[in-house]
């Protein structure tokens, strides 16, 4: 399919250092962005589908870098189905597994955790709930695993490793496994703060600095935060990515984002939801955290969006998260919510409002155009201006 989005008011790139793209048109060819900014009338004319954005704002599809997936579109923790599809209606086009710890009766032995990661990874390989890409299969580091074990599952495509829920006496004991996972080119993540599973112990700045993972999972607490003084140490003394989660401590989320900006480390700030968990299922969680950082921590809305898109993509080495030619065609059209006080999406976010989602395109396919099931309606009208395919993009459940 060739698709064009025309009449865009503002294009947010997803790169916080260079956050806007000039122009008003995006052309998509198959699963990739062909051009972002300008396109000729002939190029738009040649498209099968044209979406008129009506002056709304285009952002990259949101990447939730902390989702507790299990198998299928089902969360045992909240006993609910269809939650991932619901997240697409919150603008999320990519979910990254925070490890499959919620699988009922999950195994804890080395062969079991290896099999779980490989199975989760392969189950989501070609399965896109609601059109979302799910990067599943994050191996839970447990005692008894070896570097060879990690090498074996890396060959099966597992590239995520998670420390924090293993049966180790002390968090420091994760160090050799984290180093081994990194040697196998895996992205390593460490639970941060107080335990969300009783008895698993708190992980603080000292542990992070000793373990050196790629990402501090829910640096603001999952949901209980580490001591305030540790934030500056982790920012100054490491290059660990700082993942701020919706289902964490709001005060330390704001503290961490402000500090990272002041210390010129904002590139390392990532946003994830850490859901579904005890905190629930939050289809709009990414939009809430973007609004919290922009309205309470003085972060520019376009920079907060970058923390939810391009920065996640850079740290996790994904081919999405940026509106730039050649990248994955994951686009979300947002606007000021109907009935609000602001006139455009970015002002609404700065005001603390949830942006209204008016269309989601992922992998080059419109998933719905017009109205999200979960956000308020957009102020501007976003519509299909041309469709030469026998398709319905209204967002009805299929
Ligand atoms: Zn989590």
CSV table of C-alpha atoms and ligand atoms in Angstrom, one decimal:
chain,number,residue,atom,x,y,z
A,1,UNK,CA,0.0,0.0,0.0
A,2,UNK,CA,1.1,3.6,-0.7
A,3,UNK,CA,-0.3,6.1,1.7
A,4,UNK,CA,-0.1,9.8,2.2
A,5,UNK,CA,-0.9,12.0,5.2
A,6,UNK,CA,-1.5,15.5,4.0
A,7,UNK,CA,-2.4,18.8,5.7
A,8,UNK,CA,-0.4,18.1,8.8
A,9,UNK,CA,-0.1,21.1,11.1
A,10,UNK,CA,3.1,20.1,12.9
A,11,UNK,CA,5.5,17.2,12.4
A,12,UNK,CA,7.3,16.1,15.6
A,13,UNK,CA,10.4,14.1,14.6
A,14,UNK,CA,10.9,12.0,17.7
A,15,UNK,CA,14.5,13.3,17.9
A,16,UNK,CA,14.7,15.5,21.0
A,17,UNK,CA,17.7,17.4,19.7
A,18,UNK,CA,16.0,18.2,16.4
A,19,UNK,CA,12.4,17.8,17.3
A,20,UNK,CA,10.5,19.2,14.3
A,21,UNK,CA,10.3,18.4,10.6
A,22,UNK,CA,9.3,21.3,8.3
A,23,UNK,CA,6.4,20.6,5.9
A,24,UNK,CA,2.9,19.2,6.0
A,25,UNK,CA,3.0,15.8,4.2
A,26,UNK,CA,4.2,12.3,4.9
A,27,UNK,CA,4.3,9.6,2.2
A,28,UNK,CA,4.4,5.9,3.2
A,29,UNK,CA,5.4,3.1,0.9
A,30,UNK,CA,4.7,-0.4,2.2
A,31,UNK,CA,6.0,-0.7,5.8
A,32,UNK,CA,8.4,2.3,5.5
A,33,UNK,CA,8.3,6.1,5.5
A,34,UNK,CA,9.2,7.2,2.0
A,35,UNK,CA,9.3,11.0,2.6
A,36,UNK,CA,8.6,13.2,5.6
A,37,UNK,CA,7.9,16.9,5.1
A,38,UNK,CA,7.2,17.7,1.4
A,39,UNK,CA,5.7,15.7,-1.4
A,40,UNK,CA,4.6,16.6,-4.9
A,41,UNK,CA,1.0,16.6,-6.0
A,42,UNK,CA,1.8,13.7,-8.3
A,43,UNK,CA,3.3,11.7,-5.4
A,44,UNK,CA,0.2,12.2,-3.3
A,45,UNK,CA,-2.0,11.4,-6.3
A,46,UNK,CA,-0.3,8.0,-6.8
A,47,UNK,CA,-1.2,6.9,-3.3
A,48,UNK,CA,-3.9,4.2,-2.6
A,49,UNK,CA,-5.0,6.0,0.6
A,50,UNK,CA,-4.8,9.7,1.5
A,51,UNK,CA,-5.5,10.8,5.0
A,52,UNK,CA,-6.3,14.5,5.5
A,53,UNK,CA,-4.9,15.4,8.9
A,54,UNK,CA,-6.9,18.7,9.0
A,55,UNK,CA,-4.0,20.5,10.6
A,56,UNK,CA,-3.4,18.0,13.4
A,57,UNK,CA,0.0,17.1,14.7
A,58,UNK,CA,2.0,14.0,13.5
A,59,UNK,CA,4.2,12.2,15.9
A,60,UNK,CA,6.0,8.8,15.7
A,61,UNK,CA,4.1,5.8,17.0
A,62,UNK,CA,4.7,5.6,20.7
A,63,UNK,CA,7.1,2.9,22.0
A,64,UNK,CA,6.1,1.6,25.4
A,65,UNK,CA,9.4,0.2,26.7
A,66,UNK,CA,7.9,-1.5,29.8
A,67,UNK,CA,5.0,-3.8,29.1
A,68,UNK,CA,4.3,-6.9,31.0
A,69,UNK,CA,3.3,-9.1,28.1
A,70,UNK,CA,2.7,-12.9,28.5
A,71,UNK,CA,1.2,-14.8,25.6
A,72,UNK,CA,-1.4,-13.5,23.2
A,73,UNK,CA,-3.4,-10.3,24.0
A,74,UNK,CA,-4.1,-11.4,27.5
A,75,UNK,CA,-2.8,-10.3,30.9
A,76,UNK,CA,-3.1,-12.8,33.7
A,77,UNK,CA,-2.3,-10.1,36.3
A,78,UNK,CA,-5.6,-8.2,35.5
A,79,UNK,CA,-7.4,-11.2,33.9
A,80,UNK,CA,-8.2,-9.2,30.8
A,81,UNK,CA,-8.0,-9.7,27.1
A,82,UNK,CA,-7.5,-7.2,24.3
A,83,UNK,CA,-5.4,-4.8,26.3
A,84,UNK,CA,-2.6,-4.5,23.7
A,85,UNK,CA,-5.1,-3.6,21.0
A,86,UNK,CA,-6.5,-1.0,23.4
A,87,UNK,CA,-3.0,0.5,23.8
A,88,UNK,CA,-2.9,1.0,20.1
A,89,UNK,CA,-5.9,3.4,20.7
A,90,UNK,CA,-3.5,5.2,23.0
A,91,UNK,CA,-1.0,5.8,20.2
A,92,UNK,CA,1.3,2.9,21.1
A,93,UNK,CA,2.6,1.0,18.1
A,94,UNK,CA,5.5,-0.8,19.7
A,95,UNK,CA,5.6,-2.7,23.0
A,96,UNK,CA,8.8,-4.0,24.6
A,97,UNK,CA,8.5,-6.8,27.1
A,98,UNK,CA,9.6,-6.2,30.6
A,99,UNK,CA,10.1,-10.0,30.8
A,100,UNK,CA,7.3,-12.5,31.0
A,101,UNK,CA,7.2,-12.6,34.8
A,102,UNK,CA,3.4,-12.7,34.9
A,103,UNK,CA,3.0,-16.0,33.1
A,104,UNK,CA,1.2,-18.1,35.7
A,105,UNK,CA,3.5,-20.7,37.3
A,106,UNK,CA,6.5,-19.3,35.5
A,107,UNK,CA,9.5,-21.5,35.6
A,108,UNK,CA,12.6,-20.5,37.6
A,109,UNK,CA,15.1,-23.1,36.5
A,110,UNK,CA,17.6,-22.3,33.8
A,111,UNK,CA,16.0,-24.5,31.1
A,112,UNK,CA,12.6,-23.1,32.0
A,113,UNK,CA,13.5,-19.4,31.8
A,114,UNK,CA,15.3,-20.0,28.5
A,115,UNK,CA,12.3,-21.8,27.0
A,116,UNK,CA,10.0,-19.1,28.3
A,117,UNK,CA,12.0,-16.3,26.6
A,118,UNK,CA,12.4,-18.2,23.3
A,119,UNK,CA,8.7,-19.2,23.2
A,120,UNK,CA,7.5,-15.6,24.0
A,121,UNK,CA,9.9,-14.2,21.4
A,122,UNK,CA,8.7,-16.5,18.7
A,123,UNK,CA,5.0,-16.3,19.6
A,124,UNK,CA,5.0,-12.5,18.9
A,125,UNK,CA,7.2,-12.8,15.8
A,126,UNK,CA,4.4,-12.5,13.4
A,127,UNK,CA,1.5,-11.7,15.7
A,128,UNK,CA,0.5,-8.0,15.9
A,129,UNK,CA,-2.4,-7.3,18.2
A,130,UNK,CA,-4.3,-4.4,16.9
A,131,UNK,CA,-1.4,-3.7,14.5
A,132,UNK,CA,1.2,-3.3,17.3
A,133,UNK,CA,4.7,-4.7,17.1
A,134,UNK,CA,5.6,-6.6,20.3
A,135,UNK,CA,9.2,-7.3,21.2
A,136,UNK,CA,8.7,-10.2,23.6
A,137,UNK,CA,11.1,-12.7,25.1
A,138,UNK,CA,13.1,-11.0,27.8
A,139,UNK,CA,15.0,-13.7,29.7
A,140,UNK,CA,14.6,-13.6,33.5
A,141,UNK,CA,18.1,-13.9,35.0
A,142,UNK,CA,18.0,-16.7,37.5
A,143,UNK,CA,20.8,-18.5,39.5
A,144,UNK,CA,22.3,-21.4,37.5
A,145,UNK,CA,22.1,-19.6,34.1
A,146,UNK,CA,25.5,-19.4,32.4
A,147,UNK,CA,27.0,-17.3,29.6
A,148,UNK,CA,26.6,-20.3,27.3
A,149,UNK,CA,22.9,-20.5,28.1
A,150,UNK,CA,22.5,-16.9,27.1
A,151,UNK,CA,24.5,-17.5,23.9
A,152,UNK,CA,22.2,-20.4,23.0
A,153,UNK,CA,19.0,-18.3,23.3
A,154,UNK,CA,20.6,-15.3,21.6
A,155,UNK,CA,21.0,-17.6,18.6
A,156,UNK,CA,17.2,-18.2,18.9
A,157,UNK,CA,16.6,-14.4,18.6
A,158,UNK,CA,16.3,-13.5,22.3
A,159,UNK,CA,17.9,-10.0,22.7
A,160,UNK,CA,16.4,-8.8,26.0
A,161,UNK,CA,17.6,-9.8,29.5
A,162,UNK,CA,16.0,-8.7,32.8
A,163,UNK,CA,17.6,-8.7,36.3
A,164,UNK,CA,15.6,-8.1,39.5
A,165,UNK,CA,13.2,-11.1,39.9
A,166,UNK,CA,15.7,-13.9,40.2
A,167,UNK,CA,16.3,-15.9,43.3
A,168,UNK,CA,19.7,-14.3,44.1
A,169,UNK,CA,20.6,-13.5,47.7
A,170,UNK,CA,22.0,-10.1,46.7
A,171,UNK,CA,21.4,-7.9,43.6
A,172,UNK,CA,25.2,-7.7,43.1
A,173,UNK,CA,25.1,-11.4,42.1
A,174,UNK,CA,23.5,-10.4,38.8
A,175,UNK,CA,26.8,-8.8,37.7
A,176,UNK,CA,28.4,-11.7,35.8
A,177,UNK,CA,25.1,-12.6,34.0
A,178,UNK,CA,24.5,-9.0,33.0
A,179,UNK,CA,28.0,-8.8,31.6
A,180,UNK,CA,27.5,-12.1,29.7
A,181,UNK,CA,24.2,-10.9,28.3
A,182,UNK,CA,25.8,-7.7,27.1
A,183,UNK,CA,28.6,-9.8,25.5
A,184,UNK,CA,25.9,-11.6,23.5
A,185,UNK,CA,24.6,-8.2,22.3
A,186,UNK,CA,21.5,-8.3,24.5
A,187,UNK,CA,19.9,-5.2,25.9
A,188,UNK,CA,20.1,-5.6,29.7
A,189,UNK,CA,17.6,-4.2,32.1
A,190,UNK,CA,17.5,-4.0,35.9
A,191,UNK,CA,14.5,-3.5,38.1
A,192,UNK,CA,15.1,-0.3,40.2
A,193,UNK,CA,13.7,0.7,43.6
A,194,UNK,CA,11.7,-1.2,46.1
A,195,UNK,CA,10.4,-4.6,45.3
A,196,UNK,CA,7.1,-5.1,43.5
A,197,UNK,CA,7.2,-8.8,44.3
A,198,UNK,CA,7.4,-9.3,48.1
A,199,UNK,CA,10.8,-10.5,49.2
A,200,UNK,CA,12.7,-9.5,46.1
A,201,UNK,CA,14.6,-6.7,47.9
A,202,UNK,CA,15.3,-3.1,46.9
A,203,UNK,CA,17.7,-2.1,44.1
A,204,UNK,CA,19.3,1.3,44.5
A,205,UNK,CA,22.0,3.5,43.0
A,206,UNK,CA,24.9,1.4,44.4
A,207,UNK,CA,23.5,-1.7,42.7
A,208,UNK,CA,22.9,0.1,39.4
A,209,UNK,CA,26.4,1.5,39.3
A,210,UNK,CA,27.9,-1.9,40.0
A,211,UNK,CA,25.7,-3.8,37.6
A,212,UNK,CA,25.9,-1.3,34.6
A,213,UNK,CA,22.8,-2.4,32.7
A,214,UNK,CA,21.7,-0.7,29.5
A,215,UNK,CA,18.5,0.4,31.1
A,216,UNK,CA,17.4,1.2,34.7
A,217,UNK,CA,13.8,-0.2,34.6
A,218,UNK,CA,11.4,2.3,36.2
A,219,UNK,CA,14.1,4.5,37.6
A,220,UNK,CA,11.4,6.4,39.4
A,221,UNK,CA,10.2,3.3,41.2
A,222,UNK,CA,8.3,0.2,40.3
A,223,UNK,CA,6.3,1.5,42.1
A,224,UNK,CA,8.6,2.3,45.1
A,225,UNK,CA,11.4,4.7,44.4
A,226,UNK,CA,15.1,4.5,45.4
A,227,UNK,CA,16.6,7.3,47.6
A,228,UNK,CA,16.5,10.8,46.0
A,229,UNK,CA,20.3,11.2,46.3
A,230,UNK,CA,20.9,8.2,44.0
A,231,UNK,CA,19.4,9.9,40.9
A,232,UNK,CA,22.2,12.4,40.5
A,233,UNK,CA,24.9,9.7,41.1
A,234,UNK,CA,23.4,7.4,38.5
A,235,UNK,CA,23.1,10.2,36.0
A,236,UNK,CA,26.6,11.6,36.6
A,237,UNK,CA,28.5,8.3,37.1
A,238,UNK,CA,27.0,6.1,34.4
A,239,UNK,CA,25.5,6.1,30.9
A,240,UNK,CA,22.6,3.9,32.0
A,241,UNK,CA,19.3,4.8,30.3
A,242,UNK,CA,16.7,6.2,32.7
A,243,UNK,CA,13.3,4.7,32.1
A,244,UNK,CA,10.5,6.7,33.7
A,245,UNK,CA,7.3,4.7,34.1
A,246,UNK,CA,3.7,5.8,34.5
A,247,UNK,CA,3.1,3.2,37.2
A,248,UNK,CA,5.9,4.6,39.4
A,249,UNK,CA,6.5,7.4,41.8
A,250,UNK,CA,5.4,10.7,40.1
A,251,UNK,CA,7.6,12.9,42.3
A,252,UNK,CA,10.8,11.1,41.5
A,253,UNK,CA,9.7,10.9,37.8
A,254,UNK,CA,9.7,14.7,37.8
A,255,UNK,CA,12.9,14.9,39.8
A,256,UNK,CA,14.7,12.5,37.4
A,257,UNK,CA,13.5,14.2,34.2
A,258,UNK,CA,14.5,17.7,35.5
A,259,UNK,CA,17.9,16.5,36.7
A,260,UNK,CA,18.6,14.7,33.5
A,261,UNK,CA,17.8,17.9,31.5
A,262,UNK,CA,19.9,20.0,33.8
A,263,UNK,CA,22.9,17.6,33.5
A,264,UNK,CA,22.5,17.3,29.7
A,265,UNK,CA,21.5,13.7,29.9
A,266,UNK,CA,18.0,14.0,28.6
A,267,UNK,CA,18.9,11.6,25.7
A,268,UNK,CA,18.9,8.9,28.3
A,269,UNK,CA,15.4,9.5,29.5
A,270,UNK,CA,12.9,6.9,28.2
A,271,UNK,CA,9.2,6.5,28.9
A,272,UNK,CA,7.4,3.3,29.5
A,273,UNK,CA,4.2,2.5,31.4
A,274,UNK,CA,5.1,-0.6,33.6
A,275,UNK,CA,1.7,-2.0,32.9
A,276,UNK,CA,-0.3,-4.2,33.1
A,277,UNK,CA,0.6,-4.6,36.8
A,278,UNK,CA,-1.1,-4.1,40.1
A,279,UNK,CA,-1.6,-0.6,38.9
A,280,UNK,CA,-3.8,-1.8,36.1
A,281,UNK,CA,-4.1,-1.6,32.4
A,282,UNK,CA,-3.3,1.9,31.1
A,283,UNK,CA,-3.9,2.4,27.4
A,284,UNK,CA,-3.2,6.1,27.8
A,285,UNK,CA,-0.3,5.7,30.2
A,286,UNK,CA,2.3,6.9,27.7
A,287,UNK,CA,0.2,10.0,27.0
A,288,UNK,CA,-0.2,10.7,30.7
A,289,UNK,CA,3.6,10.5,31.4
A,290,UNK,CA,4.3,12.8,28.4
A,291,UNK,CA,1.8,15.3,29.8
A,292,UNK,CA,3.2,15.0,33.4
A,293,UNK,CA,6.8,15.7,32.2
A,294,UNK,CA,5.7,18.6,30.0
A,295,UNK,CA,3.3,20.2,32.5
A,296,UNK,CA,5.1,19.6,35.8
A,297,UNK,CA,8.8,19.2,35.0
A,298,UNK,CA,9.3,21.9,32.4
A,299,UNK,CA,10.2,19.5,29.6
A,300,UNK,CA,9.1,20.7,26.2
A,301,UNK,CA,6.2,18.5,24.9
A,302,UNK,CA,8.2,17.6,21.8
A,303,UNK,CA,11.1,16.4,24.0
A,304,UNK,CA,8.8,14.4,26.2
A,305,UNK,CA,7.4,12.8,23.0
A,306,UNK,CA,11.0,12.0,21.9
A,307,UNK,CA,11.6,10.2,25.2
A,308,UNK,CA,8.6,8.0,24.3
A,309,UNK,CA,9.7,7.4,20.7
A,310,UNK,CA,13.1,8.2,19.3
A,311,UNK,CA,15.1,7.8,22.5
A,312,UNK,CA,13.5,4.4,23.2
A,313,UNK,CA,14.3,3.3,19.7
A,314,UNK,CA,17.9,4.4,20.0
A,315,UNK,CA,18.5,2.6,23.3
A,316,UNK,CA,16.7,-0.6,22.1
A,317,UNK,CA,18.1,-0.4,18.6
A,318,UNK,CA,14.7,-0.4,16.9
A,319,UNK,CA,14.0,0.8,13.4
A,320,UNK,CA,11.0,3.0,14.4
A,321,UNK,CA,10.4,6.0,16.7
A,322,UNK,CA,11.5,8.7,14.3
A,323,UNK,CA,9.5,10.4,11.5
A,324,UNK,CA,12.3,10.2,8.9
A,325,UNK,CA,12.6,8.6,5.4
A,326,UNK,CA,13.5,4.9,5.6
A,327,UNK,CA,12.2,4.4,9.1
A,328,UNK,CA,9.2,2.2,10.0
A,329,UNK,CA,5.9,3.8,9.0
A,330,UNK,CA,4.4,4.1,12.5
A,331,UNK,CA,2.6,7.5,12.7
A,332,UNK,CA,0.1,8.8,15.2
A,333,UNK,CA,-2.0,11.9,14.6
A,334,UNK,CA,-2.8,13.8,17.7
A,335,UNK,CA,-4.6,17.0,18.5
A,336,UNK,CA,-5.9,19.2,21.3
A,337,UNK,CA,-8.8,17.4,22.9
A,338,UNK,CA,-12.3,18.6,22.1
A,339,UNK,CA,-13.6,20.9,24.8
A,340,UNK,CA,-10.2,21.8,26.2
A,341,UNK,CA,-8.7,25.2,26.6
A,342,UNK,CA,-5.8,24.8,24.1
A,343,UNK,CA,-5.7,25.0,20.3
A,344,UNK,CA,-3.2,22.4,19.4
A,345,UNK,CA,-1.7,19.1,20.6
A,346,UNK,CA,1.6,20.4,22.0
A,347,UNK,CA,-0.1,23.3,23.9
A,348,UNK,CA,-2.6,20.8,25.3
A,349,UNK,CA,0.2,18.5,26.5
A,350,UNK,CA,2.0,21.5,28.0
A,351,UNK,CA,-1.3,22.3,29.8
A,352,UNK,CA,-1.3,18.8,31.3
A,353,UNK,CA,-4.1,17.5,29.0
A,354,UNK,CA,-4.1,14.1,27.4
A,355,UNK,CA,-3.6,14.6,23.6
A,356,UNK,CA,-6.5,13.3,21.6
A,357,UNK,CA,-5.5,10.5,19.2
A,358,UNK,CA,-7.1,10.9,15.8
A,359,UNK,CA,-5.4,8.2,13.7
A,360,UNK,CA,-2.8,5.4,14.1
A,361,UNK,CA,-0.8,4.0,11.3
A,362,UNK,CA,1.6,1.1,12.0
A,363,UNK,CA,3.7,-0.9,9.6
A,364,UNK,CA,2.3,1.4,6.9
A,365,UNK,CA,-1.3,0.4,7.6
A,366,UNK,CA,-4.0,2.7,9.1
A,367,UNK,CA,-5.4,0.9,12.2
A,368,UNK,CA,-8.1,3.5,12.7
A,369,UNK,CA,-8.8,7.0,11.3
A,370,UNK,CA,-11.1,9.4,13.0
A,371,UNK,CA,-11.5,8.7,16.7
A,372,UNK,CA,-9.7,6.6,19.3
A,373,UNK,CA,-11.8,4.5,21.5
A,374,UNK,CA,-9.9,5.7,24.5
A,375,UNK,CA,-9.0,9.4,24.2
A,376,UNK,CA,-11.3,12.4,23.9
A,377,UNK,CA,-12.2,13.4,20.4
A,378,UNK,CA,-9.8,15.6,18.4
A,379,UNK,CA,-10.6,19.3,17.9
A,380,UNK,CA,-9.8,19.1,14.2
A,381,UNK,CA,-11.3,16.7,11.8
A,382,UNK,CA,-9.0,13.9,10.6
A,383,UNK,CA,-10.5,11.9,7.8
A,384,UNK,CA,-9.9,9.6,4.9
A,385,UNK,CA,-9.7,11.8,1.8
A,386,UNK,CA,-9.2,9.0,-0.7
A,387,UNK,CA,-9.3,5.3,-0.5
A,388,UNK,CA,-9.0,3.1,-3.6
A,389,UNK,CA,-8.9,-0.1,-1.6
A,390,UNK,CA,-11.8,-2.1,-0.3
A,391,UNK,CA,-11.0,-1.3,3.3
A,392,UNK,CA,-12.6,0.4,6.3
A,393,UNK,CA,-10.4,2.4,8.6
A,394,UNK,CA,-13.1,3.7,10.9
A,395,UNK,CA,-11.6,1.8,13.9
A,396,UNK,CA,-14.6,-0.6,14.4
A,397,UNK,CA,-13.5,-3.8,16.1
A,398,UNK,CA,-12.8,-6.6,13.7
B,1,LIG,ZN1,7.6,-3.9,35.5
